[in-house]
Coordinates of C-alpha atoms and ligand atoms in Angstrom, one line a residue:
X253 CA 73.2 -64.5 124.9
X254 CA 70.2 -62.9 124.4
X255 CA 71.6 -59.9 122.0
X256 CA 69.1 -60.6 119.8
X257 CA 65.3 -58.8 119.4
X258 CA 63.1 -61.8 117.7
X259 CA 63.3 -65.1 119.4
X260 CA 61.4 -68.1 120.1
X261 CA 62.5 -70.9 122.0
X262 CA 61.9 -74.0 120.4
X263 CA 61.6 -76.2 123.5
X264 CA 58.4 -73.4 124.2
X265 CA 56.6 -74.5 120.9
X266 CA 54.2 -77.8 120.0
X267 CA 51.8 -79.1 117.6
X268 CA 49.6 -76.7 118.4
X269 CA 51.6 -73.4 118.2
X270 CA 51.8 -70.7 119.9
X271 CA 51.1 -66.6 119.9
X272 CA 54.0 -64.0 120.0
X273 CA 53.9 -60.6 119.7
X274 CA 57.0 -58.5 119.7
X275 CA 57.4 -55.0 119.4
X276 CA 59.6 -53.6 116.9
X277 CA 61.4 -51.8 118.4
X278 CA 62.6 -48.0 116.5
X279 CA 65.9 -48.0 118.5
X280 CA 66.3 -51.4 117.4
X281 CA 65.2 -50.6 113.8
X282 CA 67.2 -47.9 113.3
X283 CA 70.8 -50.2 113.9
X284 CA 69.5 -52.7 111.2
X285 CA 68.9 -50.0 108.4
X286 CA 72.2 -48.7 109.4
X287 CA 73.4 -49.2 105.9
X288 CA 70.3 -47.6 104.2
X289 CA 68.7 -44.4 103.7
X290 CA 65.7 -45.3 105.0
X291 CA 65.4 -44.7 109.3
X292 CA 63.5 -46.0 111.6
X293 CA 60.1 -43.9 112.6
X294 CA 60.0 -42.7 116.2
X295 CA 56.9 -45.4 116.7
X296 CA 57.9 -48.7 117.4
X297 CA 56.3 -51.3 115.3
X298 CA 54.5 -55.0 115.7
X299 CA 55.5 -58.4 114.7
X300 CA 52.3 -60.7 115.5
X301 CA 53.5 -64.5 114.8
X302 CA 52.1 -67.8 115.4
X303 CA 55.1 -70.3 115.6
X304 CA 54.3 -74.2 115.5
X305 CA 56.7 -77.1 115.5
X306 CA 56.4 -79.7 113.0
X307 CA 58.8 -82.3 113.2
X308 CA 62.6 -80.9 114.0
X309 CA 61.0 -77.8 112.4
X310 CA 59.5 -74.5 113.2
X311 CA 56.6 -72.9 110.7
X312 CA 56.4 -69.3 111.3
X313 CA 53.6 -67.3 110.2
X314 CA 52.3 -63.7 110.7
X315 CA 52.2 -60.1 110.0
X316 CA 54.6 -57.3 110.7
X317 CA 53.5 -53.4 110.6
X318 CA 56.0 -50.9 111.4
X319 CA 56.9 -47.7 109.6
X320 CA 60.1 -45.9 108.5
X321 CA 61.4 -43.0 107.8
X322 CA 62.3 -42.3 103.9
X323 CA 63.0 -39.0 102.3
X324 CA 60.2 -38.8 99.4
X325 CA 62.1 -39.6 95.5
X326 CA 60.3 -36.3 94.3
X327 CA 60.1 -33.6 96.6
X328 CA 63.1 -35.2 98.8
X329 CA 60.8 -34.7 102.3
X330 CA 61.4 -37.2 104.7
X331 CA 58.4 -38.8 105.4
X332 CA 57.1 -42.0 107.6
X333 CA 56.0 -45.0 105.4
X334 CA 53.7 -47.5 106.5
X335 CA 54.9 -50.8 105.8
X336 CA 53.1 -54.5 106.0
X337 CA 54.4 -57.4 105.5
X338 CA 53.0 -60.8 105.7
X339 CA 55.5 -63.3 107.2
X340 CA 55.7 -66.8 106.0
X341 CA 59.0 -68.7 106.9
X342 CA 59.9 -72.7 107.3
X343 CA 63.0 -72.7 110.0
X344 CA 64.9 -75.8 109.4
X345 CA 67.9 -77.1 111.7
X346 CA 70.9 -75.8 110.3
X347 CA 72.8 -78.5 110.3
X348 CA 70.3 -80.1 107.6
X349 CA 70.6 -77.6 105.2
X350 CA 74.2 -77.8 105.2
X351 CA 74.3 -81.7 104.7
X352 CA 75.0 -82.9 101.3
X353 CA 72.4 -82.9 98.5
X354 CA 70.2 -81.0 97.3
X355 CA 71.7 -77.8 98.8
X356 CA 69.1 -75.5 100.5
X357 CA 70.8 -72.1 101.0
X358 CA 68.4 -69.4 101.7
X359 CA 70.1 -67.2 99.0
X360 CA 70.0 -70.1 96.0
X361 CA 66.8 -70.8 97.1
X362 CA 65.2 -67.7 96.2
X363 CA 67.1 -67.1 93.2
X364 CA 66.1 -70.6 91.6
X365 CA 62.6 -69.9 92.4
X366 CA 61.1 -67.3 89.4
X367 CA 58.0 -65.9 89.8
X368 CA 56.6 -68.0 86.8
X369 CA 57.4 -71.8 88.0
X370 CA 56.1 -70.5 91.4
X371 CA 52.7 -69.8 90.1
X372 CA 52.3 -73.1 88.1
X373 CA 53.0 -75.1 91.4
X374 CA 50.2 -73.3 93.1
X375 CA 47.9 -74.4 90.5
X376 CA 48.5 -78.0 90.8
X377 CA 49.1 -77.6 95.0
X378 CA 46.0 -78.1 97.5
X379 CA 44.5 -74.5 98.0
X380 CA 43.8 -75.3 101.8
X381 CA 47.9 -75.8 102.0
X382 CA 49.3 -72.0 104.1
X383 CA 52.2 -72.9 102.0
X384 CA 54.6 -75.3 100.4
X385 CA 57.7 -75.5 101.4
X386 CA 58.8 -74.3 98.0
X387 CA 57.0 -71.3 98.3
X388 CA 57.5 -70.3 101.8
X389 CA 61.0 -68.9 102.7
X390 CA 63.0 -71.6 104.1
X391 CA 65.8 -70.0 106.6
X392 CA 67.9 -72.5 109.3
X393 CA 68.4 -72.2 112.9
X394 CA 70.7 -73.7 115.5
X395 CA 68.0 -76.4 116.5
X396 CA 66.7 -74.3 119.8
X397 CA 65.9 -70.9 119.2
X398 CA 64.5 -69.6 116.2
X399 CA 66.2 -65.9 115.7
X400 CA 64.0 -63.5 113.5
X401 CA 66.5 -60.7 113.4
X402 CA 67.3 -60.8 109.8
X403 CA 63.6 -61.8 109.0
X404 CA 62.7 -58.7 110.0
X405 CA 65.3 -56.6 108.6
X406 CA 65.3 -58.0 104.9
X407 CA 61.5 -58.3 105.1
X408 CA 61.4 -54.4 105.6
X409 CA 63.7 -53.3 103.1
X410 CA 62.6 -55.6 100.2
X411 CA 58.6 -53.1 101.4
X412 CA 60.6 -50.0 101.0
X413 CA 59.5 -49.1 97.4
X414 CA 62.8 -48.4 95.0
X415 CA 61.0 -44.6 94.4
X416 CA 59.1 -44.0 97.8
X417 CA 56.5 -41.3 97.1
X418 CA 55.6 -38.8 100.5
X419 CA 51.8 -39.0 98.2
X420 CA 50.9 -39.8 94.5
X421 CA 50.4 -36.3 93.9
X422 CA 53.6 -35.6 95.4
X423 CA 54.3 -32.4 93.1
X424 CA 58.1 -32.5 93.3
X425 CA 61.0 -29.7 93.6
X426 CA 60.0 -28.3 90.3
X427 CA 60.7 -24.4 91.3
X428 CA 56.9 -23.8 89.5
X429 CA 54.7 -26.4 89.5
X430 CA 51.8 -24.8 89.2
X431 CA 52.7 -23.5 85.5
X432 CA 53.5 -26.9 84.7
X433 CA 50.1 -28.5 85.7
X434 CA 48.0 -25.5 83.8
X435 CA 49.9 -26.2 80.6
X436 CA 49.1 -30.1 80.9
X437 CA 45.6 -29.8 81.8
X438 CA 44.7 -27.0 79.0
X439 CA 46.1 -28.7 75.9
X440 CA 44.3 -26.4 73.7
X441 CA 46.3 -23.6 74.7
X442 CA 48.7 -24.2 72.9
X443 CA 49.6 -20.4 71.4
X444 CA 50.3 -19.5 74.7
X445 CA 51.5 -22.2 77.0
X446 CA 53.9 -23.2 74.6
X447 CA 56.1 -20.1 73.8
X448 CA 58.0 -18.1 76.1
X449 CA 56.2 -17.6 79.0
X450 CA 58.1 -14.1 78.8
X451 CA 56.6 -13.4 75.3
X452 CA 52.8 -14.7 76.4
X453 CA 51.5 -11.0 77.5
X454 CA 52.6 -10.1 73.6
X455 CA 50.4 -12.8 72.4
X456 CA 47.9 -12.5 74.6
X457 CA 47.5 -8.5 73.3
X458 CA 47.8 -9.9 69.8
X459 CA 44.7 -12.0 70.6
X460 CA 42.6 -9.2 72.3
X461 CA 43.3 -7.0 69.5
X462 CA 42.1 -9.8 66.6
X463 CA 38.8 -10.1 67.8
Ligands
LIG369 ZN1 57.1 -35.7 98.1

């Protein structure tokens, strides 16, 4: 059973913790955006973690760099965008989160959790703490092996940007872009970047023949 990319076997980990680097794979990448229209890049990414056991659970921290394949929101090139992502995830055993009480379910856990109350608790939290368990993702897994599969998908769409731009100065499909940017950068022409462009050799004759 080993149909999945990200694992780490639990009975591997200690105290201490322990390095893993996985490559993300593009082939592998491209089947989890399936659904979006972002692709994978044809490089394969990297997901650096350091996974430590801390009781029945598994703290997961680290970085993942990979890049995809968007089409740009203005000019509509594909292009390959860098992502990064830093990775900070409590794994609990399953079967606690589905006990009774206080229900822990990775999806009403993030909701409940604005932006606001978040920031409040890190004032009044230790700054040496990585994290709180409130403010680290808190995901379950079977008890053995920690599967990152999902991790890693969710993490890189939520860095695709909702209006991915190929550059900042991406000009767009406008059919005559350069028109456009000498009428906003010459304000003072206004005679005759603001009329008909047709009718701006008549003006600019009126002009000549004024002074
Ligand atoms: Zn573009």
């Amino acid at each position: 059973m080993t149909a999945h990319e990200f694992t780490i076997n639990v009975t591997d980990l200690d105290a201490g913790g322990k390095e893993y680097e996985f490559p993300i794979r593009a082939a592998w990448l491209r089947g989890a955006l399936e659904e979006n229209e972002a692709t994978a890049s044809t490089e394969d990414g990297t997901l650096s973690l350091r996974a430590s056991k801390s009781g029945h659970d598994v703290v997961v921290h680290g970085t993942l760099d990979v890049k995809v394949h968007v089409p740009c929101a203005r000019c509509l090139e594909p292009f390959d965008l860098p992502i990064h992502s830093d990775i900070s995830v409590l794994y609990v055993p399953a079967a606690r989160i589905k006990a009774p009480g206080p229900a822990k379910s990775e999806k009403s856990d993030k909701d409940a959790e604005p932006k606001s109350k978040g920031k409040g608790k890190a004032k009044e939290a230790e700054e040496e703490y990585e994290f709180t368990s409130e403010e680290a993702d808190t995901l379950g897994y079977d008890g053995e092996t920690v599967v990152l599969d999902d991790l890693v998908r969710d993490e890189v769409m939520l860095e695709i940007p909702m209006i991915p731009l190929c550059s900042d100065g991406c000009p767009g499909m406008s059919p005559a872009p350069e028109e456009r940017i000498a009428s906003a950068e010459e304000p003072e022409g206004q005679g005759i970047d603001s009329i008909d462009p047709r009718l701006a050799p008549l003006l600019r004759f009126k002009k000549e023949t004024k002074s």
